[in-house]
CSV table of C-alpha atoms and ligand atoms in Angstrom, one decimal:
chain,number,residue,atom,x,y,z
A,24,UNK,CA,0.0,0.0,0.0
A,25,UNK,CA,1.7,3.2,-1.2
A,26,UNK,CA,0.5,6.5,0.7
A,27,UNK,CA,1.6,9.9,0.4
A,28,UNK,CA,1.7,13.0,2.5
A,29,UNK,CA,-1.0,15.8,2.1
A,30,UNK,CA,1.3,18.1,2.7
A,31,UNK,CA,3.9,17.5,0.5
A,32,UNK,CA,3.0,14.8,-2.1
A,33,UNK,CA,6.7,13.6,-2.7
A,34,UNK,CA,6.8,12.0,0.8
A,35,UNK,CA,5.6,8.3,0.0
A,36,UNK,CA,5.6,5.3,2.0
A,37,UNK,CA,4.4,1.6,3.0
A,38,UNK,CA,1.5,1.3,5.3
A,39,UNK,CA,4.1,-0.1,7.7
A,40,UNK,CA,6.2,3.3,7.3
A,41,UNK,CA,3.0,5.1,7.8
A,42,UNK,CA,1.9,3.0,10.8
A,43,UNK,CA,5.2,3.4,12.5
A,44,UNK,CA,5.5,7.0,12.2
A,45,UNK,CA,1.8,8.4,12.6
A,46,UNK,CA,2.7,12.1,10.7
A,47,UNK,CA,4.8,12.7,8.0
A,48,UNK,CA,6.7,15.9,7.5
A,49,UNK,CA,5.0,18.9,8.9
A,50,UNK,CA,2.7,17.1,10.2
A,51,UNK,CA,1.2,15.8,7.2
A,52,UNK,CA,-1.3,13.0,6.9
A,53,UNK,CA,-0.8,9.9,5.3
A,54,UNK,CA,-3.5,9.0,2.3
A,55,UNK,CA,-3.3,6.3,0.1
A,56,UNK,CA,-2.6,6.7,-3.6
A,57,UNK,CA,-5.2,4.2,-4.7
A,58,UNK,CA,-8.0,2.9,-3.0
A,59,UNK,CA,-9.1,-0.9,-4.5
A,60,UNK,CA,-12.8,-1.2,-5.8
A,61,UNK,CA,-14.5,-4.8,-5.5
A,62,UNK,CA,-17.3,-5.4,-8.3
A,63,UNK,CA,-18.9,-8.1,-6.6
A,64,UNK,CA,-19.9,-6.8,-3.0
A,65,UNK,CA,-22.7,-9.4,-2.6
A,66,UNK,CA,-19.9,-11.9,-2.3
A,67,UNK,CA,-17.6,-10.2,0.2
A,68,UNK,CA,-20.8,-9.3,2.0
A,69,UNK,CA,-21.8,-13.0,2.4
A,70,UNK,CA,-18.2,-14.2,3.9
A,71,UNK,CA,-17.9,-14.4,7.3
A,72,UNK,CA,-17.3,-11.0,9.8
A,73,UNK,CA,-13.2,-12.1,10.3
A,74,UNK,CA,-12.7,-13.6,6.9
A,75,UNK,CA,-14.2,-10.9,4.8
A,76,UNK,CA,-12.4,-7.9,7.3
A,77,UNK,CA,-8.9,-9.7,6.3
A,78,UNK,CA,-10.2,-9.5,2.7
A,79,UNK,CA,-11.3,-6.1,2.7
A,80,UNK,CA,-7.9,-5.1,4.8
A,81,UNK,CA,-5.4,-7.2,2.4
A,82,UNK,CA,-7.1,-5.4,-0.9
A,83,UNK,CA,-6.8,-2.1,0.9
A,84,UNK,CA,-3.1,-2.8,2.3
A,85,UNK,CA,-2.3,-4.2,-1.3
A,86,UNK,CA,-1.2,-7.4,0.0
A,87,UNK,CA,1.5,-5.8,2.3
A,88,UNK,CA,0.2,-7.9,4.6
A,89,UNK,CA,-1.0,-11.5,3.7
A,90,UNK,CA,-4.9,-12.3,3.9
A,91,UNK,CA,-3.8,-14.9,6.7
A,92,UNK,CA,-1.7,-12.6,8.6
A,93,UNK,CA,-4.7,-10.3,8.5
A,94,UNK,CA,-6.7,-12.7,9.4
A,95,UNK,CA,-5.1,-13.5,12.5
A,96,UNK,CA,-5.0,-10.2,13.0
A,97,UNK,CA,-8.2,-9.2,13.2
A,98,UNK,CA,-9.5,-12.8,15.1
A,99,UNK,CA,-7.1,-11.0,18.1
A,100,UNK,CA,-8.3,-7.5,17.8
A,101,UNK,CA,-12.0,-7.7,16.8
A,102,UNK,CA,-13.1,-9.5,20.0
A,103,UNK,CA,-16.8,-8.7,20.0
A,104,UNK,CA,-19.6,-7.8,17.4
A,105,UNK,CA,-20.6,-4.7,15.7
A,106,UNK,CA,-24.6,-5.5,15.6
A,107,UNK,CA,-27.3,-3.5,13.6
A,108,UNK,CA,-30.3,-3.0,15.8
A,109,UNK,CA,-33.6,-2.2,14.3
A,110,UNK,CA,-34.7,1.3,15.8
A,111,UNK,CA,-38.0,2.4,13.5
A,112,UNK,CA,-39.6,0.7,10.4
A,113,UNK,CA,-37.0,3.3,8.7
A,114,UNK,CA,-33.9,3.3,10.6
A,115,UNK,CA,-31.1,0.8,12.4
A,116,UNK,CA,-28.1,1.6,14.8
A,117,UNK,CA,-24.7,0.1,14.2
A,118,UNK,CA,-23.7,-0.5,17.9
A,119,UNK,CA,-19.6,-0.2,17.7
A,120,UNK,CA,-19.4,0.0,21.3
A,121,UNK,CA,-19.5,-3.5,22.4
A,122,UNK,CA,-15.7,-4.0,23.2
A,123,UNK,CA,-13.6,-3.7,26.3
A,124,UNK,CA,-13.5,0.2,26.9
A,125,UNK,CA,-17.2,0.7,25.6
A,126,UNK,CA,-16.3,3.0,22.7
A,127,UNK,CA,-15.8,2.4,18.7
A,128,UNK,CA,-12.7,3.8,19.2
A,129,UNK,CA,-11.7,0.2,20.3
A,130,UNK,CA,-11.7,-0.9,16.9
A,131,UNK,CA,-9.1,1.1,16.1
A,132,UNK,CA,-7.1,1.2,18.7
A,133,UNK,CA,-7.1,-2.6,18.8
A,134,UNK,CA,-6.3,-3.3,15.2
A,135,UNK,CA,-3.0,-0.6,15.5
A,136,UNK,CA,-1.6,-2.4,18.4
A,137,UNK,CA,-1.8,-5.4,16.2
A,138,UNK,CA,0.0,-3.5,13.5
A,139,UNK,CA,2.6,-1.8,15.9
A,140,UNK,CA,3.0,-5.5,17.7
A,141,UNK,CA,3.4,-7.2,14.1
A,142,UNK,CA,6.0,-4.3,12.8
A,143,UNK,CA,8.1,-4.1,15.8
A,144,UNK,CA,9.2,-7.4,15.4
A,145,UNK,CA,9.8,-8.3,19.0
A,146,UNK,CA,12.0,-5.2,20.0
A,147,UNK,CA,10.9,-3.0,23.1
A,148,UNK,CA,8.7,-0.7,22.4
A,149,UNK,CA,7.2,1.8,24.9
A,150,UNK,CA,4.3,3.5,23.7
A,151,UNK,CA,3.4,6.9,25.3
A,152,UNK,CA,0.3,9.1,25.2
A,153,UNK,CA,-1.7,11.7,26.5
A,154,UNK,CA,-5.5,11.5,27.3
A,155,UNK,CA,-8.4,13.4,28.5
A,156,UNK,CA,-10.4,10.1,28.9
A,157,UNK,CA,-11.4,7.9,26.1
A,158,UNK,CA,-8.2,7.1,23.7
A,159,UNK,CA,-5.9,6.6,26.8
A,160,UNK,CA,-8.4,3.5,27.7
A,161,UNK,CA,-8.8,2.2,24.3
A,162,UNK,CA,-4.9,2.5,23.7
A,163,UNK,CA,-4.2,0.6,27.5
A,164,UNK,CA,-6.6,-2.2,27.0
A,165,UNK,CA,-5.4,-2.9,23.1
A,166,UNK,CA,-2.2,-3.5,24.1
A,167,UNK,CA,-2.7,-5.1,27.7
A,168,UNK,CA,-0.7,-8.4,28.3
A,169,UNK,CA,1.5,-7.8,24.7
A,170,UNK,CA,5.0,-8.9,25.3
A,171,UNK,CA,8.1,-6.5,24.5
A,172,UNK,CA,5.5,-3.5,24.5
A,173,UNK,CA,5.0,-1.0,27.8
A,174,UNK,CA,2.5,1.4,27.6
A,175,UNK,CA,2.8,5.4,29.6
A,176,UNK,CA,-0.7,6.8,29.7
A,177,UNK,CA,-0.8,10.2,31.2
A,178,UNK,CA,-3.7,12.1,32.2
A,179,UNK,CA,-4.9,15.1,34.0
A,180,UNK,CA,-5.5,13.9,37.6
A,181,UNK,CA,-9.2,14.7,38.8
A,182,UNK,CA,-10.3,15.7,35.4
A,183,UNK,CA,-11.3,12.5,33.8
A,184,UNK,CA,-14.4,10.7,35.2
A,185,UNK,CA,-13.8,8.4,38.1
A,186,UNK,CA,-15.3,5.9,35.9
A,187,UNK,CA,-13.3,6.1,33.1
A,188,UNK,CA,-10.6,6.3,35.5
A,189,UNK,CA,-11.0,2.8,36.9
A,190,UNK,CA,-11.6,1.5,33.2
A,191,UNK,CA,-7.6,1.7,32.4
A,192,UNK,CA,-6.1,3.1,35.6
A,193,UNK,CA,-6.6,-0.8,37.0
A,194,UNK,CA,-4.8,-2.3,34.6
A,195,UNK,CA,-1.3,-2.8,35.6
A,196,UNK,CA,1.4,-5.9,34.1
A,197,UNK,CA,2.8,-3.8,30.9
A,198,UNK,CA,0.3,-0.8,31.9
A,199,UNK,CA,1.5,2.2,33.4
A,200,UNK,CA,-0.9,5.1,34.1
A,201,UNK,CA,0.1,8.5,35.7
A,202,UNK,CA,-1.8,11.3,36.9
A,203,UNK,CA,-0.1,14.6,36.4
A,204,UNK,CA,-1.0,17.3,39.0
A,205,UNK,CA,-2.2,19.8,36.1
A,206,UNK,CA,-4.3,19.9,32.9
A,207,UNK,CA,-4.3,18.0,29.5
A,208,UNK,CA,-2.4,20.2,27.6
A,209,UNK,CA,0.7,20.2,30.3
A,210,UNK,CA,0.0,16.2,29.9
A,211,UNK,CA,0.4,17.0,25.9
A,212,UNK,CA,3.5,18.7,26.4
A,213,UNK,CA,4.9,16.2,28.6
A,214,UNK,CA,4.9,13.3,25.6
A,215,UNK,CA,6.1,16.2,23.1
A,216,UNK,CA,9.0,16.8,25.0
A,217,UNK,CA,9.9,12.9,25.4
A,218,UNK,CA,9.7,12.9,21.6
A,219,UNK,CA,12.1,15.3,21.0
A,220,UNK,CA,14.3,13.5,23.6
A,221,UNK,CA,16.4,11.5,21.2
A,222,UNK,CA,18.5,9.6,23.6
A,223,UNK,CA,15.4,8.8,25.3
A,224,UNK,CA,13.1,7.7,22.2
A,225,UNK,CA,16.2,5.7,21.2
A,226,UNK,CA,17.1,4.2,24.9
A,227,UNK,CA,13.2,3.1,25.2
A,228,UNK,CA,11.7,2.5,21.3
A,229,UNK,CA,9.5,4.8,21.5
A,230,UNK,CA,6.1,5.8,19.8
A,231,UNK,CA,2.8,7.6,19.8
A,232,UNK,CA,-0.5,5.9,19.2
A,233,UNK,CA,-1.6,8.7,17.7
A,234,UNK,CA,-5.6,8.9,16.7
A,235,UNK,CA,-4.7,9.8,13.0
A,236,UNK,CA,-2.6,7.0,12.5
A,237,UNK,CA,-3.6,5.2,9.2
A,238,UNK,CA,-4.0,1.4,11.1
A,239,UNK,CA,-6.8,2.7,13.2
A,240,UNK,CA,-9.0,4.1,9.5
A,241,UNK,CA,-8.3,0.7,7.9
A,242,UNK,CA,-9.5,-1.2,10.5
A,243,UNK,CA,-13.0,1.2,11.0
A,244,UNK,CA,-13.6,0.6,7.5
A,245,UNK,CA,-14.4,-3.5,8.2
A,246,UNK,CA,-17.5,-2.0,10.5
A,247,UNK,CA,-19.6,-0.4,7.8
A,248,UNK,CA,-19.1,-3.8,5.3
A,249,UNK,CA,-20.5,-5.6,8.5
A,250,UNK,CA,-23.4,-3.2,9.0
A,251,UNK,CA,-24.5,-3.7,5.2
A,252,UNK,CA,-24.0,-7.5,5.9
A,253,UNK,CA,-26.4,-7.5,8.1
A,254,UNK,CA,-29.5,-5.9,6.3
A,255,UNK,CA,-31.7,-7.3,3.7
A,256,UNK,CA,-30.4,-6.8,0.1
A,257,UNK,CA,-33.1,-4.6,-0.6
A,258,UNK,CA,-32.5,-2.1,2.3
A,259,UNK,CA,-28.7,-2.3,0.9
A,260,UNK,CA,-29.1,-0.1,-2.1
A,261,UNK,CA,-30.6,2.9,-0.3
A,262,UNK,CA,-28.6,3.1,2.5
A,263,UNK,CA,-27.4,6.9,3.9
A,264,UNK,CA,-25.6,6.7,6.5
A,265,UNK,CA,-25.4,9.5,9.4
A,266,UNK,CA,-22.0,9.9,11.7
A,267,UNK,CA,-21.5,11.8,14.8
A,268,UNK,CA,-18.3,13.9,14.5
A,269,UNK,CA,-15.5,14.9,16.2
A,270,UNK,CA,-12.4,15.0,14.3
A,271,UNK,CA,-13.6,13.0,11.1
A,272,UNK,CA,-11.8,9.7,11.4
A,273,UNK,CA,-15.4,8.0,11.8
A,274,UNK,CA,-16.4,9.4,8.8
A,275,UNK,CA,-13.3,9.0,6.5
A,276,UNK,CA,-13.3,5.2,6.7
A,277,UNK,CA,-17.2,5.2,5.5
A,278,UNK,CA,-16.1,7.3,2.7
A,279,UNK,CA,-13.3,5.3,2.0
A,280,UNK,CA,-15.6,2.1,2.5
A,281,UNK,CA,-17.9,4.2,-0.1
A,282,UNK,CA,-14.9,4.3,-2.5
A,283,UNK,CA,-14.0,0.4,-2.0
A,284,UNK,CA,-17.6,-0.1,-3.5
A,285,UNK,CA,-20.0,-0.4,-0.5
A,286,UNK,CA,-23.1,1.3,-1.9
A,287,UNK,CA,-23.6,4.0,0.6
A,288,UNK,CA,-25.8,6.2,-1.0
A,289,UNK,CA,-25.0,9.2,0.5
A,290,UNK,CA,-23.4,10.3,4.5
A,291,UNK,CA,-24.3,12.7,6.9
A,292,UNK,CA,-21.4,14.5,9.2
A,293,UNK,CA,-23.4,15.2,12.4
A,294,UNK,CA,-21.7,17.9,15.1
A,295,UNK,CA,-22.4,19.3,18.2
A,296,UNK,CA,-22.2,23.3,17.7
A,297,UNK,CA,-18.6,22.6,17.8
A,298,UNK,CA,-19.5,22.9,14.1
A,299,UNK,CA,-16.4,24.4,12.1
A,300,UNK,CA,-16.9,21.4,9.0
A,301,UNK,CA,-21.0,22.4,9.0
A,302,UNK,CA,-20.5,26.0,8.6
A,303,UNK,CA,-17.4,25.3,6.2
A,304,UNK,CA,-20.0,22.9,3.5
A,305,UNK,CA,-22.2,26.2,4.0
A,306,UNK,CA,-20.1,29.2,3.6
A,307,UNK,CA,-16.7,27.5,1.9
A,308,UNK,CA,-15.0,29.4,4.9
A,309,UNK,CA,-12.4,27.3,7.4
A,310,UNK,CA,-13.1,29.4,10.3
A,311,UNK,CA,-12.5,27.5,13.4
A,312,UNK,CA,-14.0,28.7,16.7
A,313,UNK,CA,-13.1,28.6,20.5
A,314,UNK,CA,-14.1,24.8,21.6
A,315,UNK,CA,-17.2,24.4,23.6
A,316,UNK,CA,-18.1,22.0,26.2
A,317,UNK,CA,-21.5,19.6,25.4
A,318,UNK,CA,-23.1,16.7,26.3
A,319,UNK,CA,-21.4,14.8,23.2
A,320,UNK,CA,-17.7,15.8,24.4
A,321,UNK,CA,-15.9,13.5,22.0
A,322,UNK,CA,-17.3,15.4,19.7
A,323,UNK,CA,-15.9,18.9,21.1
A,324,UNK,CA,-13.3,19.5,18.5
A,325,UNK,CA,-12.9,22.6,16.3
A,326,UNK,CA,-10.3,21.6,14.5
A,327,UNK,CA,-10.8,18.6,13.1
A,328,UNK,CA,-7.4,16.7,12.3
A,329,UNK,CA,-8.9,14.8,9.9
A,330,UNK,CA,-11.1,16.6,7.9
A,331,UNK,CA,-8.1,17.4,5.0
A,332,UNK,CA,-8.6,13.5,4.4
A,333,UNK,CA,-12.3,13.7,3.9
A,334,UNK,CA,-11.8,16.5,1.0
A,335,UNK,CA,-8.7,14.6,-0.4
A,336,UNK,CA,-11.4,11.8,-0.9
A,337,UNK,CA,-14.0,13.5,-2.4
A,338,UNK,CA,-11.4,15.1,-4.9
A,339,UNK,CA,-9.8,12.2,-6.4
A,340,UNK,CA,-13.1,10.0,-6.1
A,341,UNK,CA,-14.9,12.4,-8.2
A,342,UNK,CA,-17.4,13.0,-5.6
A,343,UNK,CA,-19.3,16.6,-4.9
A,344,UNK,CA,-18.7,17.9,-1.5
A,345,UNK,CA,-22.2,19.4,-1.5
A,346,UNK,CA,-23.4,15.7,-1.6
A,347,UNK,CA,-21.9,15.2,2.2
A,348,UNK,CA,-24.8,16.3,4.6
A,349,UNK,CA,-24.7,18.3,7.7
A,350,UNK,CA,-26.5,19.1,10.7
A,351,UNK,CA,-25.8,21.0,14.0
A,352,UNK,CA,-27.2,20.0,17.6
A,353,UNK,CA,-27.2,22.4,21.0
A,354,UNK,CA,-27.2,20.2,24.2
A,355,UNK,CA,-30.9,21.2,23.9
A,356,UNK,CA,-31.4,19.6,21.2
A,357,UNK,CA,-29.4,16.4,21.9
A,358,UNK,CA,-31.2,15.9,24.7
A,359,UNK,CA,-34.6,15.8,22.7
A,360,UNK,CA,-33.2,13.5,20.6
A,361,UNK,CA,-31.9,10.9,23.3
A,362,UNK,CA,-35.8,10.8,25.0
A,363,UNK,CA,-37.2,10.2,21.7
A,364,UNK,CA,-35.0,7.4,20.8
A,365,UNK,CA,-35.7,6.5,24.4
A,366,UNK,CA,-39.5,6.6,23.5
A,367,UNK,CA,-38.4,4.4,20.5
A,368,UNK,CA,-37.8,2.1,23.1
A,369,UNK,CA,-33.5,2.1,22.1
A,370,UNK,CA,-31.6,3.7,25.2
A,371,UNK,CA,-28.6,6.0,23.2
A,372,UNK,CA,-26.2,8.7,24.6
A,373,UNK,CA,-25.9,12.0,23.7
A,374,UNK,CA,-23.2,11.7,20.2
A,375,UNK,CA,-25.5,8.6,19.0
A,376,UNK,CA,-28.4,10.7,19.7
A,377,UNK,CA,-26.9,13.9,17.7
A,378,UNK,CA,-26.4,11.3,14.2
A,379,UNK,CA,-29.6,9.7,14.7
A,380,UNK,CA,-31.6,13.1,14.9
A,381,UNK,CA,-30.1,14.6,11.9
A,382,UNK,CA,-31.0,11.3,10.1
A,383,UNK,CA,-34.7,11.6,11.0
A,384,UNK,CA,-34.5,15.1,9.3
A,385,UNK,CA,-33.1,14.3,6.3
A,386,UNK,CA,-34.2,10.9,5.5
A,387,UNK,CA,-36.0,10.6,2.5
A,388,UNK,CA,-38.7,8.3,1.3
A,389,UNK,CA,-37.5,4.9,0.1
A,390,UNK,CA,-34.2,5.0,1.7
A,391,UNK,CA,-32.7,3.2,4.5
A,392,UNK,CA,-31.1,5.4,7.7
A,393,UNK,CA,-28.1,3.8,9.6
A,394,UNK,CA,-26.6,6.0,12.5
A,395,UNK,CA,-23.8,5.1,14.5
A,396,UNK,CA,-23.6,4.5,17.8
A,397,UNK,CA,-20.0,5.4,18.9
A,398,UNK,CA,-20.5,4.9,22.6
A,399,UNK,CA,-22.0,2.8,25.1
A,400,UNK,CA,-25.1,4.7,27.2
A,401,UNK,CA,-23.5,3.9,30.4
A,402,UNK,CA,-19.8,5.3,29.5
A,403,UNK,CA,-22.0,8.8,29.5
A,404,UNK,CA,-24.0,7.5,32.8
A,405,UNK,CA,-24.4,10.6,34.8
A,406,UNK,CA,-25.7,12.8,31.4
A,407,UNK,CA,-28.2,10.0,30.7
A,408,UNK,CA,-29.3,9.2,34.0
A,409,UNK,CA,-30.5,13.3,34.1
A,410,UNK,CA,-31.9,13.8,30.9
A,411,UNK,CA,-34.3,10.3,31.1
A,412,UNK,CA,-34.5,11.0,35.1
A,413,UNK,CA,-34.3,7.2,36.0
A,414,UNK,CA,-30.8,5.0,36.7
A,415,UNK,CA,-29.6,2.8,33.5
A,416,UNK,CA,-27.3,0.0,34.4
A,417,UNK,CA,-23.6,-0.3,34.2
A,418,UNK,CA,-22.5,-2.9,32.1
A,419,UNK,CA,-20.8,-6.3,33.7
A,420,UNK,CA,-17.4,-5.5,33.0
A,421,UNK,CA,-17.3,-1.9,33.8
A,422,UNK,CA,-19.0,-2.6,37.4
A,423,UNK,CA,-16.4,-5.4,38.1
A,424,UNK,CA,-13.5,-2.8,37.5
A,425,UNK,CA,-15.0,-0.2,39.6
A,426,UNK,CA,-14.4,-2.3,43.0
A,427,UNK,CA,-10.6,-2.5,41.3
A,428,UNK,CA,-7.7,-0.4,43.2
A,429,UNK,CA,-6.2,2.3,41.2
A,430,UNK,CA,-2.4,1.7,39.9
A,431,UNK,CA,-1.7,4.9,38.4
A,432,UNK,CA,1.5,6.7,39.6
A,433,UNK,CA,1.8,10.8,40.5
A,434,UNK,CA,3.8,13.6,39.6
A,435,UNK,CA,3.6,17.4,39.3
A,436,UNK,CA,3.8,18.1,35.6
A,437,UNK,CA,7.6,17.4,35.5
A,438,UNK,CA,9.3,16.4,32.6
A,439,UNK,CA,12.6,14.9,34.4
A,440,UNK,CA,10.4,12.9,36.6
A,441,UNK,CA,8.4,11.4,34.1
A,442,UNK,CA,12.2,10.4,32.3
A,443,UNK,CA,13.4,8.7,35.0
A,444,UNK,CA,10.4,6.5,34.9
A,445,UNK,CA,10.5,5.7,31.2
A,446,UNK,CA,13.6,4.6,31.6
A,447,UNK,CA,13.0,2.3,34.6
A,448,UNK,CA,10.4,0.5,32.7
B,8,PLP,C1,-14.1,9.9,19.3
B,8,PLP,C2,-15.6,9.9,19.4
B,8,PLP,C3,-16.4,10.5,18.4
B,8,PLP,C4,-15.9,11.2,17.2
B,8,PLP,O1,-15.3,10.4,16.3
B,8,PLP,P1,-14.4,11.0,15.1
B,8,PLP,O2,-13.8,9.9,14.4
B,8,PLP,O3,-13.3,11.7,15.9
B,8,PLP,O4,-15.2,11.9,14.3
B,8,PLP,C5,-17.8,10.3,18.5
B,8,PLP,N1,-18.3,9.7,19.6
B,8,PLP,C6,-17.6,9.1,20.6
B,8,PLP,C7,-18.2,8.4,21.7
B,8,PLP,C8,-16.2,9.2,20.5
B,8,PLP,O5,-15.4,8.7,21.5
C-alpha cells in the first residue's frame, strides 16, 4: 500500500512506514494513492465477519500484509460484534461500542496495536500518550498483556471521570498510568518533549498511538461492510448513513468504504455546535472557533485533524462535496433527541443521539437510515441518568473494575520525573 503525505505529495511510504511514524513531514497526513474497488460486493458481504475484514484489509493494504496474517489479525483485535439494531420501520443503529473500553474507538485502537505488535518485530517498544479520557483506555486495553510492549498513559488527575478512570487506571502488568498534578495540555507537552528527547526515544523504542494513525481508518472501514452484511439486500441499495463527528476519522473510513464499492448512498457528518466542517459545506470558509463543552464531548473539536482527508477523498473520487450532509445540535437539542430514541424504546447517549436526529430530518422516502452508535449509554451514565431522570445500568465489565484499586503513579507536571520512569520500565 503506497501512501503519500497531504502536505507534501513527494513524501511516499508503506502502510508499515506510515503505521510506525503516525505524521509525516509537517505534520502531514498519510492517504493512500489508490484505494481498490470490488465489483462483486454481494460476495464479500456474504463471507464471514473475520474472513471478509482480512479481505477487505489485504485489498486495501495491497497485500502488504497476507490475507492470513490479517486474518489473525483481526480474530485478536476484533473481539466482539458490531450489531445493527432495528430502531424504527425506517432506521437501524450500528452498535460499535461492544468491546472492552465501551467505545468504537476500540476498533481502532485494537487493530493498531496489532499492526505496531506485528511491525516491531519483537524489539521493546514503549508507547506513550496523552489523554483526556477515552483514547488513553482504548490505547491501554489494546495493548494489555503484549510482550516486548510498555505502555505510559498520562492524564490530567481529577479531570477525567472516576469511571473512566477505573476503566484503564486498573490495569497494571505492561500498563502504566500516571496522573499529572495539572491539565491536558501540560500532559500533551509532557509526551512532546519525550519525543524530542532522542537519547530517550532511542534508549526506550518509542512511539505515539496517535488517533490519526492510518492502522486505526483501515480497521473502521471493516465495520460499515458488516453493517450492510447484516440488512436485507433490498435495504442495501438505499442506504445513507449519518456519523457523529468529532475530528472525522469516523467518517473517512465510510467514505473510503464508499470508494471500496460499499453502496452508501449518500453520508451525513453530524456535530455538536462545535461545528467548524458544518459551517465550512455552508459558507466554503475554514473558520474554526473557541471549543465548547456539550453533552457529546468526544465530539468537542474545532479543528478537526482529519477533515483534509475527507476533502482529499471526495477530490480524487470524483465526488461533490455538496453531496456530504450536515446538521448541528445544542445540548438542547441532543437531549430531545436521546428521550425520543428513548421513546423508541432504544436507550442511546448523547453523540449517537446527535447522528440519529439529523438522520430523522433528512431521511427521505425509500431509503434506508443507519446511524452510529460510537459509545455505550453507560460510559455517559451521569448525562443520561438526568436527561431520562431514571438509573440505566452499568455494564458487567465496567462494574467489576469499579471495586478494582487504582495503579496509576503521580507527579507534578515534570518532565525529568516522568524520564526517569520511562527509563526504569
Ligand atoms: C471519538 C468519538 C467520536 C468522534 O469520532 P471522530 O472519528 O473523531 O469523528 C464520537 N463519539 C464518541 C463516543 C467518541 O469517542
Amino acid at each position: 500500500m503506497n501512501l503519500y503525505n497531504l502536505k507534501h505529495h513527494e513524501e511516499q511510504v508503506s502502510f508499515t512506514q506510515a503505521v510506525k511514524q503516525g505524521l509525516g513531514q509537517q505534520q502531514g497526513l498519510f492517504f493512500p494513492d489508490t484505494i481498490p474497488q470490488f465489483d462483486d460486493i454481494d460476495a464479500v458481504l456474504d463471507l464471514d465477519f473475520h474472513a471478509r475484514c482480512a479481505k477487505l484489509l489485504a485489498a486495501l493494504l495491497d497485500n502488504e500484509l497476507s490475507e492470513d496474517t490479517l486474518f489473525e489479525m483481526v480474530s485478536k483485535a476484533f473481539t466482539f460484534p458490531a450489531p445493527l439494531e432495528k430502531v424504527t420501520d425506517q432506521i437501524s443503529a450500528l452498535e460499535l461500542f461492544h468491546g472492552p473500553t465501551l467505545a468504537f474507538k476500540d476498533f481502532g485502537g485494537r487493530f493498531m496495536a496489532q499492526c505496531l505488535a506485528q511491525f516491531s518485530e519483537g524489539k521493546k517498544t514503549t508507547i506513550l500518550t496523552a489523554t483526556s479520557g477515552d483514547t488513553g483506555a482504548a490505547v491501554a486495553h489494546a495493548f494489555y498483556g503484549m510482550e516486548n510492549i510498555n505502555v505510559v498513559v498520562l492524564y490530567p488527575k481529577g479531570k477525567i471521570s472516576p469511571l473512566q478512570e477505573k476503566l484503564f487506571c486498573t490495569l497494571g502488568g505492561n500498563i502504566t498510568t500516571v496522573a499529572v498534578e495539572s491539565d491536558f495540555d501540560a500532559c500533551q507537552a509532557m509526551v512532546k518533549q519525550a519525543f524530542d528527547d532522542q537519547e530517550l526515544k532511542a534508549a526506550i523504542g518509542l512511539n505515539s498511538a496517535n488517533s490519526i494513525n492510518i492502522s486505526r481508518l483501515a480497521a473502521q472501514v471493516c465495520y460499515y461492510f458488516e453493517a450492510a452484511a447484516q440488512l436485507p439486500k433490498e435495504q442495501r441499495a438505499q442506504l445513507v448513513v449519518s456519523v457523529p463527528s468529532g475530528n472525522f476519522g469516523n467518517l473517512t473510513a465510510g467514505l473510503i468504504a464508499k470508494a471500496m464499492g460499499l453502496p452508501i448512498k449518500r453520508f451525513i457528518a453530524a456535530t455538536n455546535v462545535n461545528d467548524t466542517v458544518p459551517r465550512y459545506l455552508a459558507s466554503g470558509n475554514w473558520e474554526p472557533k473557541p471549543t465548547q463543552a456539550t453533552l457529546s464531548n468526544a465530539m468537542d473539536v474545532s479543528q478537526p485533524n482529519n477533515w483534509p482527508r475527507v476533502e482529499e477523498l471526495f477530490k480524487t473520487q470524483g465526488w461533490d462535496l455538496n453531496q456530504l450532509g450536515k446538521g448541528v445540535m445544542t445540548d438542547q437539542q441532543t437531549a430531545e433527541a436521546v428521550k425520543a430514541l428513548d421513546a423508541e424504546g432504544y436507550l442511546c447517549e448523547p453523540h449517537g443521539a446527535i447522528a440519529y436526529q439529523q438522520l430523522t430530518e433528512q431521511l427521505a422516502e425509500g431509503e434506508h437510515g443507519l446511524f452510529l452508535c460510537t459509545a455505550h449509554p453507560a460510559k455517559f451514565k451521569e448525562s443520561v441518568e438526568d436527561i431520562l431522570q431514571r438509573a440505566i445500568e452499568i455494564p458487567k465489565p465496567l462494574a467489576d473494575r469499579a471495586d478494582l484499586e487504582l495503579l496509576s503513579l503521580e507527579m507534578p507536571a515534570d518532565f525529568a520525573q516522568l524520564r526517569a520512569v520511562l527509563l526504569k520500565l
